[in-house]
Amino acid sequence: MQRESIRMYAYAIDFDLIKVDLSLNYYNGISSQYYLKNLDTSEVKILKGEATEKENGFQSYLLHTDFSVGTRYKVFDNYGLACFLDFSQLSMSKEFDDHFYYDGDDLGSHYTKEKTTFKVWSPLSTEVVLKIWKDEDLHYYPLERGDKGVYSTTIKKDLDGYEYVYVIGMNEQSIETADPYAYSCTANMHSSVVIDLDKVRRVDYPLTELKHNTDAVIYEVGVRDFSVDEYGQITHKGKFLGFCEEGTVTKNGFSSGMDYLDMLGVTHVQLLPINDYATVDEDHPDLLYNWGYDPAQYNVPEGSYITDPNDGYKRILECQRMVRCIHKHNMRVILDVVYNHMHDVNNNTLEKTVPYYFFRRDENGELSNGSWCGNDLNTTAKMCRKYILDMCKRWQVLYGVDGFRMDLMGIIDIDTVNMIYEQGHALDSSFMLYGEGWNMGTALPDSEKTTIENNHKTPHVGFFNDHFRDTVKGPNQMEVKGYTSGDTYKTNEAIIAMCDYNKFLSIEQSINYTECHDNATVFDKFIISNGHEDEYCRQKRCLLTLAMTILAQGVPFIHAGQEFLGTKNGNQNSYNAGDAVNKLDWERHDEYMNVVQAVKFFIDLRKHNKCFRYYDYEDMHQHVFINNIYYRMVEYHLTQDEGDYKEFKIYFNPSYDVITIGIEDDFKILYSMSNERIENGQLNVFGVSMVVCAR
């Protein structure tokens, strides 16, 4: 209905205050008094108040009175014109959480063979009806409003596998929504599904404890990207089950799939978002491609990764099986979670159940948009924070995930992030939490944002280290060089990047990376920034970049395919570019097996020598020494008190010059990029090369 055709609106804007907007085209917007009628009891109250501003063709009135939220009311003016009282804006009041915060752990559907209880938090609604069906068996059940705005009902019937939605009524309007706490759903969020949790009890493999985050080597990959390439010969292409196949090989006979990751030696597999996202049709998953940073539901796995997205049990069981199979190979699972925004501010279960509550607004009531996706989650709202915590707990307990990578973490408030860590660590002492600490323009004071600048306020939370990225490979501008691409003016900055030098409160907070799903690959960037060089030289620079990433103090992070010089053909934002651009290219893996083997060596070196994994600054400063050699080469000198070698000297030379250094004869070369040798107490490090020496 067009606003100009409506003559009166009435909103509850506080718990004792109603705002009425009366059209200036209707009695000049003048009414001497108003009446509030309870439609359940027919009780009528006379309301008087003061006229306030005139705006957009309406005269506003503020009327003080008491009312019961969730009850149907109508407001009448002095001439008999009437409209329903709208509660939706009440969720933006400061007192809303005090009135309606619900700390129970029983929201959603809870099944037994004899009965199922349904509970939904919807304090602004005036009616909630459960619509539930299986095949032709369709029923409607009204829910009873209880304490804190929780509606509930118990159906004494075996409802295993039934589909359901809630019909949320707000006065004369109603809307259908899936259950934000449901354990499963059908394709494209059509309906939620009642699940017998006894059928999806998690069975898992025990894992060796992760004592310190610096013991981790993180490998980022998308579920679809991992297995979709024909050359990898994985049967369940683009599915969770693609991670469950063993013994798979490429067409050239090299290991693919999980056997390959096992061989490579990574400790953590970070998965691009696997919660239900909006932009791939789950019934036709091959028609569109998306990374998944457009969440539709946080509570269930993405259906395009399931063999049958309409099977509520498969949605859970196949996701569980993927996690279990990764664990079987002694690797942990990190989920990329997008708790900063949703795909559609209106078409999601949170907004439908409690309008205006779950999304952050500025002082003018406008939606905050620090995410650049049209909305930001209101993480300081108590029930929004509780929902995030409840979903994080579900992914840990029901699916067995071992940590979270938080997308655009700078939009989320510090208290919420610390609570996620505390809850996660209480469930699992090896829990990891890290994310993007960029300072986004969300409607939250800078002091409350989980940004890199505020890392001292989140001592157990890691941050993607953009200083490391921009120093080592160069910034995201394609033509600008970094240290490993030949800008030796950045030698001193590279030294700082390798050893952090107190940028973070803890070494364990530094997630060292030079490539991730965002932006161009390192290989593609070097084609532009180093286009004057031949391909072999650029390949060596890519390997230099990987070596510095893996061996630096902090937590190394590798993007899938980076270890075999992955390319997206110059695409710098491939979020919807399709499989041809985003797939893990197993044929390229075979082509650059020499690079893969070098990366495997660097990972093994890190895992078996604690000097690359110091987690205490004092310990690191006593055992790590790093020098600028002739303003071009980095000498990375490490000592340790255990292991086969007690001392390492590693040389990174991105310049074209042959640099000669003196070195003791009892050092031996464990790795050299250009067949360097130690002779007569000297080592010649060739141009664009690196050498690992130890004794």
XYZ file of C-alpha atoms in Angstrom:
695
model
C 0.000 0.000 0.000
C 1.317 3.437 -0.916
C 2.161 5.599 2.108
C 0.427 8.666 0.618
C -2.882 6.750 0.603
C -2.642 5.964 4.325
C -3.986 8.569 6.714
C -2.724 7.280 10.078
C 0.105 5.144 11.465
C 0.607 4.140 15.110
C 3.909 2.749 16.447
C 5.049 1.659 19.883
C 8.467 3.316 20.157
C 9.022 2.659 23.850
C 7.344 0.560 26.489
C 5.128 3.430 27.609
C 5.118 5.564 24.477
C 3.149 5.462 21.211
C 3.873 7.616 18.193
C 0.999 8.468 15.870
C 1.502 9.984 12.418
C -1.632 11.701 11.078
C -1.841 12.856 7.463
C -1.926 16.620 6.921
C -4.496 15.943 4.214
C -6.850 14.620 6.894
C -8.291 17.398 9.100
C -4.946 19.186 8.686
C -3.383 16.444 10.769
C -5.191 17.600 13.918
C -6.811 15.330 16.486
C -7.472 16.467 20.052
C -7.221 12.997 21.547
C -6.792 9.307 20.714
C -8.178 5.998 21.957
C -6.349 2.686 22.479
C -8.532 -0.421 22.165
C -7.466 -3.894 23.269
C -8.968 -6.161 20.617
C -8.893 -9.194 22.926
C -10.737 -7.610 25.862
C -12.425 -4.606 24.118
C -11.003 -2.348 26.866
C -10.563 1.261 25.665
C -8.209 3.921 27.043
C -8.304 7.631 26.272
C -4.863 8.890 25.206
C -3.665 12.461 25.264
C -0.301 13.722 24.182
C 1.586 16.496 22.497
C 1.944 17.206 18.800
C 5.580 17.171 17.674
C 7.236 17.621 14.281
C 5.607 17.770 10.878
C 7.436 15.692 8.290
C 6.717 14.120 4.891
C 3.094 15.202 4.944
C 2.294 13.926 8.451
C 1.795 15.489 11.883
C 3.302 13.377 14.665
C 1.920 12.895 18.189
C 3.595 11.281 21.214
C 1.148 9.500 23.514
C 2.163 8.106 26.911
C 0.320 4.990 28.073
C 0.868 1.400 29.144
C 0.188 -1.616 26.920
C 1.082 -5.295 26.645
C 3.456 -6.219 23.830
C 2.058 -9.072 21.741
C -1.566 -8.076 22.301
C -3.590 -6.787 19.336
C -4.538 -3.126 19.700
C -6.100 -0.515 17.534
C -5.595 3.221 17.857
C -8.545 5.539 17.007
C -8.375 9.261 16.462
C -11.027 11.762 17.569
C -12.974 11.258 14.313
C -13.098 7.455 14.408
C -10.202 6.743 12.020
C -8.410 3.567 13.166
C -5.187 1.617 12.570
C -3.411 -1.272 14.259
C -0.680 -0.532 16.801
C 2.631 -1.640 15.268
C 5.187 -3.073 17.729
C 7.994 -3.660 15.228
C 10.046 -0.553 16.019
C 9.977 -1.333 19.717
C 12.876 -3.746 19.145
C 15.145 -0.740 18.578
C 14.520 0.674 22.052
C 17.265 0.446 24.676
C 15.026 -1.441 27.102
C 13.984 -4.187 24.675
C 16.627 -6.690 25.819
C 15.774 -6.044 29.462
C 12.181 -7.032 28.802
C 12.654 -9.920 26.384
C 16.119 -11.482 26.642
C 15.596 -15.250 26.899
C 18.453 -17.356 28.232
C 16.888 -20.781 27.649
C 18.563 -23.435 25.526
C 15.329 -24.937 24.224
C 14.434 -22.812 21.187
C 13.627 -24.750 18.015
C 12.014 -28.185 17.724
C 12.855 -30.894 20.266
C 11.809 -34.380 19.271
C 10.945 -37.585 21.061
C 8.942 -40.433 19.558
C 5.999 -39.554 21.807
C 5.994 -35.778 21.346
C 7.798 -32.789 19.868
C 8.000 -29.347 21.468
C 8.355 -26.237 19.317
C 9.587 -22.907 20.671
C 10.283 -19.675 18.816
C 11.349 -16.292 20.182
C 9.081 -13.719 18.558
C 8.143 -11.112 21.196
C 6.721 -8.538 18.767
C 4.257 -10.908 17.132
C 0.601 -11.022 18.072
C 0.147 -14.629 16.935
C 2.319 -17.591 15.910
C 0.961 -20.692 14.199
C 2.868 -23.888 13.455
C 2.268 -25.207 9.940
C 3.513 -28.784 9.767
C 3.182 -31.526 7.176
C 4.468 -34.793 5.771
C 3.256 -35.848 2.352
C -0.508 -35.117 2.471
C -0.704 -34.902 6.264
C -0.974 -31.138 6.909
C -1.846 -29.519 10.241
C -1.932 -26.070 11.836
C -1.313 -25.595 15.557
C -1.497 -22.241 17.376
C 1.421 -21.538 19.712
C 0.933 -20.091 23.177
C 2.739 -16.921 24.126
C 4.902 -17.319 27.212
C 7.530 -15.495 29.207
C 10.002 -13.253 27.324
C 8.012 -13.427 24.104
C 8.630 -17.142 23.524
C 5.805 -18.941 21.726
C 5.533 -22.703 22.202
C 3.449 -25.788 21.667
C 3.840 -29.533 22.208
C 2.435 -31.987 19.683
C 1.880 -35.500 21.071
C 2.650 -37.429 17.918
C 5.660 -38.990 16.227
C 6.761 -36.123 13.966
C 10.121 -37.508 12.848
C 10.985 -36.052 9.441
C 7.989 -33.720 9.271
C 8.475 -30.385 7.509
C 7.312 -27.212 9.195
C 7.291 -23.423 9.130
C 6.042 -20.783 11.528
C 3.312 -18.382 10.447
C 4.173 -15.172 12.282
C 1.198 -12.844 12.750
C 1.585 -9.159 13.491
C -1.904 -7.720 13.682
C -3.627 -8.263 10.322
C -0.429 -9.291 8.508
C 1.300 -12.678 8.585
C 4.420 -14.143 7.082
C 5.831 -17.672 6.828
C 9.330 -18.402 8.029
C 11.600 -21.349 8.616
C 12.788 -21.966 12.175
C 16.032 -20.071 12.968
C 16.944 -22.854 15.424
C 15.989 -25.828 13.222
C 18.536 -28.612 12.849
C 17.763 -29.170 9.187
C 15.680 -27.975 6.262
C 14.606 -28.743 2.724
C 16.072 -27.165 -0.394
C 16.292 -23.383 -0.628
C 14.943 -22.773 2.884
C 11.474 -23.954 1.822
C 10.798 -25.527 5.207
C 12.468 -26.721 8.386
C 12.599 -30.422 9.258
C 11.979 -32.172 12.594
C 15.080 -34.211 13.457
C 15.558 -37.083 15.897
C 18.952 -36.162 17.355
C 19.560 -39.758 18.375
C 19.910 -40.545 14.664
C 22.654 -37.948 14.178
C 24.815 -38.492 17.245
C 28.368 -37.553 16.313
C 31.012 -40.264 16.137
C 34.542 -38.951 15.767
C 38.247 -39.716 15.782
C 40.460 -38.536 18.665
C 42.946 -35.844 17.702
C 46.347 -34.944 19.069
C 46.056 -31.820 21.209
C 46.983 -28.522 19.594
C 49.074 -26.988 22.359
C 49.693 -23.654 20.646
C 48.215 -21.947 17.609
C 51.711 -21.613 16.149
C 51.684 -25.412 15.751
C 48.980 -25.026 13.081
C 49.410 -24.906 9.312
C 46.107 -23.729 7.815
C 44.907 -24.661 4.326
C 41.914 -22.740 2.936
C 39.639 -24.427 0.385
C 36.003 -24.411 -0.728
C 33.947 -27.610 -0.602
C 32.958 -27.349 -4.254
C 36.402 -26.235 -5.434
C 38.143 -29.162 -3.735
C 36.645 -31.968 -5.784
C 34.901 -30.565 -8.856
C 37.839 -30.879 -11.270
C 37.535 -34.008 -13.438
C 41.316 -34.422 -13.488
C 41.333 -35.165 -9.751
C 39.064 -38.186 -10.304
C 37.049 -37.633 -7.118
C 33.583 -39.173 -7.448
C 31.462 -36.876 -5.250
C 32.270 -33.697 -7.126
C 31.460 -30.496 -5.272
C 30.013 -32.345 -2.269
C 30.882 -32.853 1.383
C 31.472 -36.510 0.551
C 34.313 -35.506 -1.770
C 36.412 -35.194 1.399
C 35.572 -38.764 2.370
C 37.119 -40.589 -0.566
C 40.458 -42.301 -0.043
C 42.928 -43.617 -2.581
C 41.956 -41.094 -5.250
C 44.613 -40.125 -7.801
C 44.866 -37.648 -10.638
C 44.797 -38.847 -14.222
C 48.589 -38.775 -14.070
C 48.668 -41.048 -11.000
C 49.506 -38.561 -8.223
C 47.474 -38.433 -5.011
C 44.428 -36.193 -5.035
C 41.767 -35.297 -2.494
C 42.304 -36.076 1.173
C 45.306 -38.304 0.524
C 47.022 -35.318 -1.053
C 46.305 -33.031 1.906
C 47.577 -35.762 4.206
C 50.781 -35.982 2.178
C 51.218 -32.192 2.140
C 51.187 -32.111 5.932
C 48.754 -29.300 6.752
C 47.125 -29.449 10.174
C 43.910 -27.454 9.642
C 41.507 -27.354 6.698
C 39.678 -24.020 6.609
C 36.457 -24.374 4.628
C 34.791 -21.480 2.855
C 31.259 -21.007 4.285
C 29.280 -24.248 4.516
C 26.189 -22.894 6.262
C 23.127 -22.423 4.055
C 23.722 -19.562 1.635
C 21.377 -17.838 -0.769
C 22.770 -17.561 -4.284
C 22.984 -21.166 -5.464
C 19.743 -23.019 -6.230
C 20.081 -26.168 -4.118
C 17.804 -28.120 -6.474
C 20.010 -27.145 -9.451
C 23.473 -26.573 -7.928
C 25.346 -26.644 -11.237
C 23.539 -23.618 -12.665
C 25.252 -21.007 -10.470
C 28.467 -20.716 -8.486
C 29.203 -18.738 -5.332
C 31.776 -18.805 -2.552
C 28.949 -18.589 0.000
C 29.485 -15.235 1.721
C 25.755 -14.521 1.421
C 24.223 -16.361 4.372
C 20.554 -17.326 4.342
C 20.596 -19.544 7.460
C 23.356 -20.051 10.032
C 21.833 -23.162 11.609
C 22.015 -25.745 8.807
C 24.609 -26.892 6.232
C 24.464 -25.713 2.617
C 22.242 -27.953 0.496
C 24.218 -27.731 -2.753
C 26.961 -29.742 -1.009
C 24.517 -32.568 -0.168
C 23.663 -35.494 -2.426
C 19.953 -34.800 -1.775
C 19.209 -31.293 -0.414
C 15.608 -32.248 0.395
C 16.657 -35.040 2.744
C 16.829 -33.439 6.190
C 18.995 -36.193 7.643
C 21.511 -36.281 4.791
C 22.079 -32.559 5.261
C 23.420 -33.287 8.734
C 24.978 -36.729 8.272
C 27.014 -35.948 5.151
C 28.410 -32.788 6.727
C 29.289 -34.728 9.882
C 30.931 -37.404 7.780
C 33.120 -34.842 6.009
C 34.389 -33.463 9.314
C 34.970 -36.979 10.630
C 36.967 -37.960 7.538
C 39.180 -34.891 7.815
C 39.741 -35.763 11.473
C 40.616 -39.321 10.468
C 43.619 -37.851 8.647
C 44.591 -35.997 11.863
C 43.587 -32.622 10.468
C 41.233 -30.193 12.139
C 38.375 -28.264 10.524
C 38.000 -24.488 10.645
C 34.692 -23.032 9.437
C 34.554 -19.669 7.725
C 31.553 -18.014 9.394
C 29.818 -14.866 8.173
C 28.290 -13.353 11.297
C 28.617 -9.808 9.999
C 25.681 -9.614 7.551
C 23.006 -11.652 5.783
C 22.226 -11.909 2.093
C 18.790 -10.283 2.287
C 17.882 -8.151 5.267
C 14.192 -9.020 4.838
C 14.166 -12.605 3.576
C 15.713 -14.425 6.527
C 14.384 -16.142 9.592
C 15.805 -13.596 12.032
C 14.134 -10.520 10.545
C 10.876 -12.408 9.988
C 10.610 -13.535 13.605
C 11.701 -10.229 15.214
C 11.649 -7.249 12.809
C 14.289 -4.516 13.186
C 16.094 -6.344 15.999
C 18.912 -8.401 14.508
C 20.388 -5.738 12.205
C 22.448 -2.766 13.374
C 21.166 0.753 12.826
C 22.762 4.168 13.157
C 21.554 7.081 15.270
C 19.026 7.984 12.546
C 17.539 4.500 12.489
C 19.096 3.696 9.111
C 20.643 0.290 8.461
C 24.364 0.188 9.088
C 26.321 -1.007 6.041
C 29.934 -1.543 7.042
C 29.822 -4.896 5.254
C 28.962 -3.200 1.927
C 26.247 -5.858 1.593
C 23.329 -3.684 2.697
C 23.243 -4.634 6.382
C 25.327 -5.481 9.448
C 24.292 -7.900 12.174
C 23.549 -6.181 15.476
C 25.932 -8.307 17.520
C 25.611 -6.174 20.670
C 21.900 -7.027 20.914
C 21.689 -9.762 23.527
C 19.583 -12.226 21.565
C 21.637 -11.702 18.413
C 24.784 -12.403 20.417
C 23.129 -15.431 22.016
C 22.099 -16.716 18.600
C 25.661 -16.464 17.277
C 26.993 -18.242 20.367
C 24.322 -20.944 20.119
C 25.127 -21.578 16.461
C 28.885 -21.686 17.116
C 28.241 -24.234 19.853
C 26.073 -26.297 17.502
C 28.777 -26.457 14.832
C 31.267 -27.606 17.466
C 29.049 -30.101 19.311
C 26.882 -31.535 16.531
C 29.399 -31.428 13.680
C 32.720 -31.519 15.508
C 34.381 -28.472 13.961
C 37.522 -27.238 15.684
C 37.455 -23.483 15.203
C 36.166 -20.515 13.265
C 37.527 -17.999 10.806
C 35.360 -14.888 11.137
C 34.599 -12.970 7.974
C 34.779 -9.165 8.414
C 35.386 -9.622 12.122
C 35.860 -5.859 12.521
C 32.072 -5.468 12.247
C 31.552 -7.725 15.279
C 31.943 -6.306 18.771
C 34.832 -7.368 21.003
C 32.645 -8.809 23.780
C 30.881 -11.173 21.377
C 34.131 -12.401 19.858
C 35.688 -13.012 23.279
C 32.575 -14.943 24.320
C 32.844 -17.120 21.205
C 36.438 -17.921 22.140
C 35.630 -18.624 25.796
C 32.752 -20.921 24.878
C 34.761 -22.682 22.168
C 37.812 -23.201 24.363
C 35.649 -24.572 27.191
C 34.342 -27.192 24.754
C 37.747 -27.941 23.195
C 41.153 -26.873 24.511
C 42.508 -26.956 20.924
C 39.876 -24.496 19.670
C 41.098 -21.793 17.273
C 39.452 -18.443 16.518
C 40.736 -15.846 14.077
C 39.407 -13.472 11.461
C 39.595 -10.343 9.364
C 40.359 -7.432 11.668
C 39.742 -4.640 9.186
C 38.181 -1.454 10.573
C 34.864 -1.424 8.720
C 32.500 1.554 8.693
C 29.812 -0.069 10.803
C 27.678 1.827 13.333
C 29.820 0.803 16.294
C 32.477 2.848 18.115
C 36.023 1.984 17.010
C 36.884 1.023 20.579
C 34.300 -1.801 20.450
C 35.236 -3.294 17.070
C 37.290 -6.489 16.825
C 40.031 -4.906 14.745
C 43.763 -5.479 14.475
C 44.276 -2.205 16.323
C 42.305 -3.637 19.260
C 44.094 -7.006 19.304
C 45.191 -6.458 22.909
C 41.510 -6.642 23.907
C 41.129 -10.120 22.343
C 44.311 -11.873 23.475
C 43.275 -15.356 22.298
C 41.951 -14.317 18.882
C 44.064 -14.301 15.709
C 44.075 -11.733 12.921
C 44.985 -11.904 9.262
C 48.263 -10.014 9.116
C 47.915 -7.601 6.201
C 51.308 -6.067 7.023
C 52.877 -9.453 6.342
C 50.867 -9.848 3.114
C 51.622 -6.384 1.736
C 55.291 -6.494 2.695
C 56.130 -9.944 1.399
C 54.172 -10.183 -1.880
C 53.091 -6.540 -2.228
C 49.650 -4.960 -1.772
C 46.598 -5.982 -3.752
C 47.339 -3.432 -6.469
C 48.595 -5.785 -9.158
C 51.519 -3.708 -10.388
C 53.020 -2.880 -6.964
C 55.858 -5.159 -5.868
C 56.629 -6.614 -2.483
C 59.859 -7.977 -1.069
C 59.730 -11.391 -2.731
C 58.813 -9.870 -6.094
C 61.967 -7.795 -5.967
C 61.353 -4.594 -4.007
C 64.444 -4.835 -1.806
C 63.673 -1.434 -0.296
C 61.272 -3.499 1.830
C 64.035 -5.680 3.297
C 63.749 -4.161 6.761
C 59.947 -4.405 6.607
C 60.292 -8.059 5.619
C 62.422 -8.630 8.730
C 59.666 -7.139 10.882
C 57.033 -9.210 9.077
C 58.944 -12.451 9.635
C 59.231 -11.925 13.381
C 56.236 -9.664 14.076
C 58.172 -7.468 16.546
C 55.246 -6.847 18.860
C 52.619 -5.855 16.298
C 50.313 -8.192 18.224
C 49.909 -8.892 21.919
C 50.872 -12.497 21.166
C 52.777 -14.193 18.339
C 49.889 -16.656 18.147
C 47.596 -13.852 16.962
C 49.483 -13.326 13.699
C 47.924 -15.243 10.797
C 50.646 -14.966 8.150
C 49.320 -15.114 4.602
C 50.085 -13.842 1.136
C 47.100 -15.340 -0.689
C 43.521 -16.246 0.187
C 40.249 -16.648 -1.682
C 39.987 -12.858 -2.019
C 41.928 -10.892 -4.642
C 44.345 -12.235 -7.231
C 46.574 -15.242 -6.677
C 50.267 -14.572 -6.083
C 51.071 -16.204 -9.427
C 48.642 -13.894 -11.257
C 49.907 -10.815 -9.431
C 53.507 -11.586 -10.338
C 52.538 -11.869 -14.009
C 51.651 -8.166 -13.787
C 54.201 -6.851 -11.278
C 57.042 -8.910 -12.764
C 55.912 -9.190 -16.347
C 59.425 -8.330 -17.551
C 60.762 -11.620 -16.119
C 60.512 -15.098 -17.589
C 58.078 -17.592 -16.092
C 60.767 -19.622 -14.329
C 61.934 -16.539 -12.426
C 58.353 -15.747 -11.394
C 57.891 -19.340 -10.260
C 60.901 -18.989 -7.971
C 59.429 -15.782 -6.566
C 56.160 -17.612 -5.815
C 58.124 -20.286 -3.972
C 60.092 -17.635 -2.043
C 56.754 -16.161 -1.000
C 55.458 -19.523 0.193
C 58.662 -20.302 2.080
C 58.560 -17.012 3.990
C 54.875 -17.579 4.798
C 55.411 -21.089 6.145
C 58.629 -20.454 8.068
C 57.847 -17.054 9.644
C 57.012 -16.730 13.333
C 53.241 -16.848 13.751
C 50.577 -19.029 12.125
C 51.028 -19.906 8.422
C 48.041 -19.804 6.106
C 48.015 -21.245 2.570
C 45.312 -20.801 -0.041
C 44.392 -24.019 -1.873
C 46.428 -24.263 -5.051
C 48.962 -21.664 -3.991
C 51.405 -24.533 -3.465
C 51.242 -25.352 -7.175
C 51.142 -21.756 -8.432
C 47.370 -21.512 -8.749
C 45.884 -19.092 -11.241
C 42.479 -17.477 -11.732
C 43.576 -16.001 -15.059
C 43.813 -12.553 -13.493
C 40.349 -12.537 -11.876
C 40.640 -10.552 -8.652
C 37.126 -11.212 -7.324
C 36.037 -14.666 -8.428
C 33.217 -15.138 -5.900
C 30.747 -16.094 -8.654
C 33.108 -16.786 -11.547
C 32.369 -20.503 -11.753
C 34.257 -23.759 -11.484
C 36.676 -23.151 -14.348
C 38.198 -20.208 -12.461
C 37.839 -21.354 -8.850
C 38.405 -25.116 -8.955
C 41.418 -26.739 -7.359
C 43.245 -27.503 -10.597
C 44.584 -31.029 -10.128
C 46.271 -31.045 -13.545
C 48.251 -27.970 -12.530
C 49.125 -29.809 -9.308
C 50.814 -32.512 -11.394
C 52.554 -29.956 -13.602
C 54.204 -28.170 -10.666
C 54.943 -31.169 -8.479
C 58.449 -29.810 -7.835
C 56.912 -26.778 -6.116
C 54.518 -28.993 -4.161
C 57.430 -31.084 -2.888
C 59.280 -27.952 -1.787
C 56.213 -26.724 0.100
C 55.872 -30.133 1.752
C 59.511 -29.834 2.852
C 58.918 -26.379 4.372
C 55.844 -27.638 6.242
C 57.761 -30.671 7.569
C 60.627 -28.412 8.596
C 58.254 -26.188 10.544
C 56.367 -29.057 12.182
C 59.503 -30.860 13.366
C 61.448 -27.845 14.668
C 60.037 -25.694 17.443
C 62.255 -22.738 16.491
C 59.771 -21.919 13.719
C 56.859 -22.135 16.142
C 57.746 -19.976 19.152
C 54.620 -18.729 20.911
C 56.277 -16.564 23.563
C 57.939 -13.276 22.623
C 60.697 -13.619 25.196
C 61.545 -17.112 23.999
C 61.515 -15.942 20.394
C 63.807 -12.979 21.074
C 66.333 -15.265 22.742
C 66.423 -17.732 19.859
C 65.620 -15.869 16.648
C 67.986 -13.366 15.035
C 67.251 -11.797 11.684
C 69.548 -9.602 9.638
C 69.582 -7.393 6.566
C 72.419 -8.534 4.292
C 73.587 -5.824 1.878
C 70.134 -4.225 1.954
C 68.816 -6.988 -0.256
C 68.880 -10.370 1.441
C 67.267 -11.554 4.687
C 69.286 -13.847 6.938
C 66.896 -15.767 9.204
C 68.932 -17.264 12.054
C 67.174 -19.591 14.514
C 68.303 -21.726 17.438
C 66.582 -24.370 19.551
C 67.441 -26.713 22.387
C 65.942 -29.894 20.935
C 65.622 -31.761 17.647
C 68.111 -33.071 15.083
C 69.409 -29.568 14.423
C 70.083 -26.895 17.014
C 70.720 -24.026 14.627
C 69.350 -22.853 11.273
C 70.418 -20.148 8.885
C 67.994 -19.432 6.078
C 68.710 -16.946 3.307
C 66.032 -15.248 1.196
C 67.445 -13.352 -1.792
C 64.833 -11.785 -4.098
C 67.406 -9.591 -5.868
C 69.202 -10.495 -9.095
C 72.583 -10.339 -7.348
C 74.720 -13.264 -6.250
C 75.370 -12.536 -2.567
C 78.335 -14.165 -0.842
C 78.286 -14.719 2.899
C 80.619 -16.467 5.293
C 79.273 -19.552 7.063
C 80.776 -22.236 9.271
C 81.762 -25.448 7.497
C 79.724 -27.662 9.837
C 76.490 -26.221 8.456
C 74.904 -28.372 5.801
C 72.377 -27.390 3.164
C 68.951 -28.958 3.673
C 67.358 -27.129 0.756
C 68.561 -24.826 -1.986
C 66.498 -23.353 -4.765
C 69.412 -22.964 -7.187
C 71.845 -25.749 -6.225
C 73.950 -23.550 -3.952
C 76.907 -25.092 -2.081
C 79.014 -24.280 0.962
C 82.695 -24.212 -0.033
C 85.668 -23.006 2.008
C 83.458 -21.326 4.598
C 81.487 -19.397 2.010
C 78.017 -19.635 0.532
C 77.022 -17.950 -2.707
C 73.275 -17.302 -2.679
C 72.230 -16.855 -6.261
C 69.770 -14.246 -7.483
C 66.066 -14.935 -6.810
C 66.860 -17.904 -4.615
C 66.829 -19.226 -1.079
C 68.919 -21.643 0.957
C 68.168 -23.520 4.181
C 71.270 -24.399 6.214
C 71.405 -26.264 9.524
C 73.793 -27.813 12.024
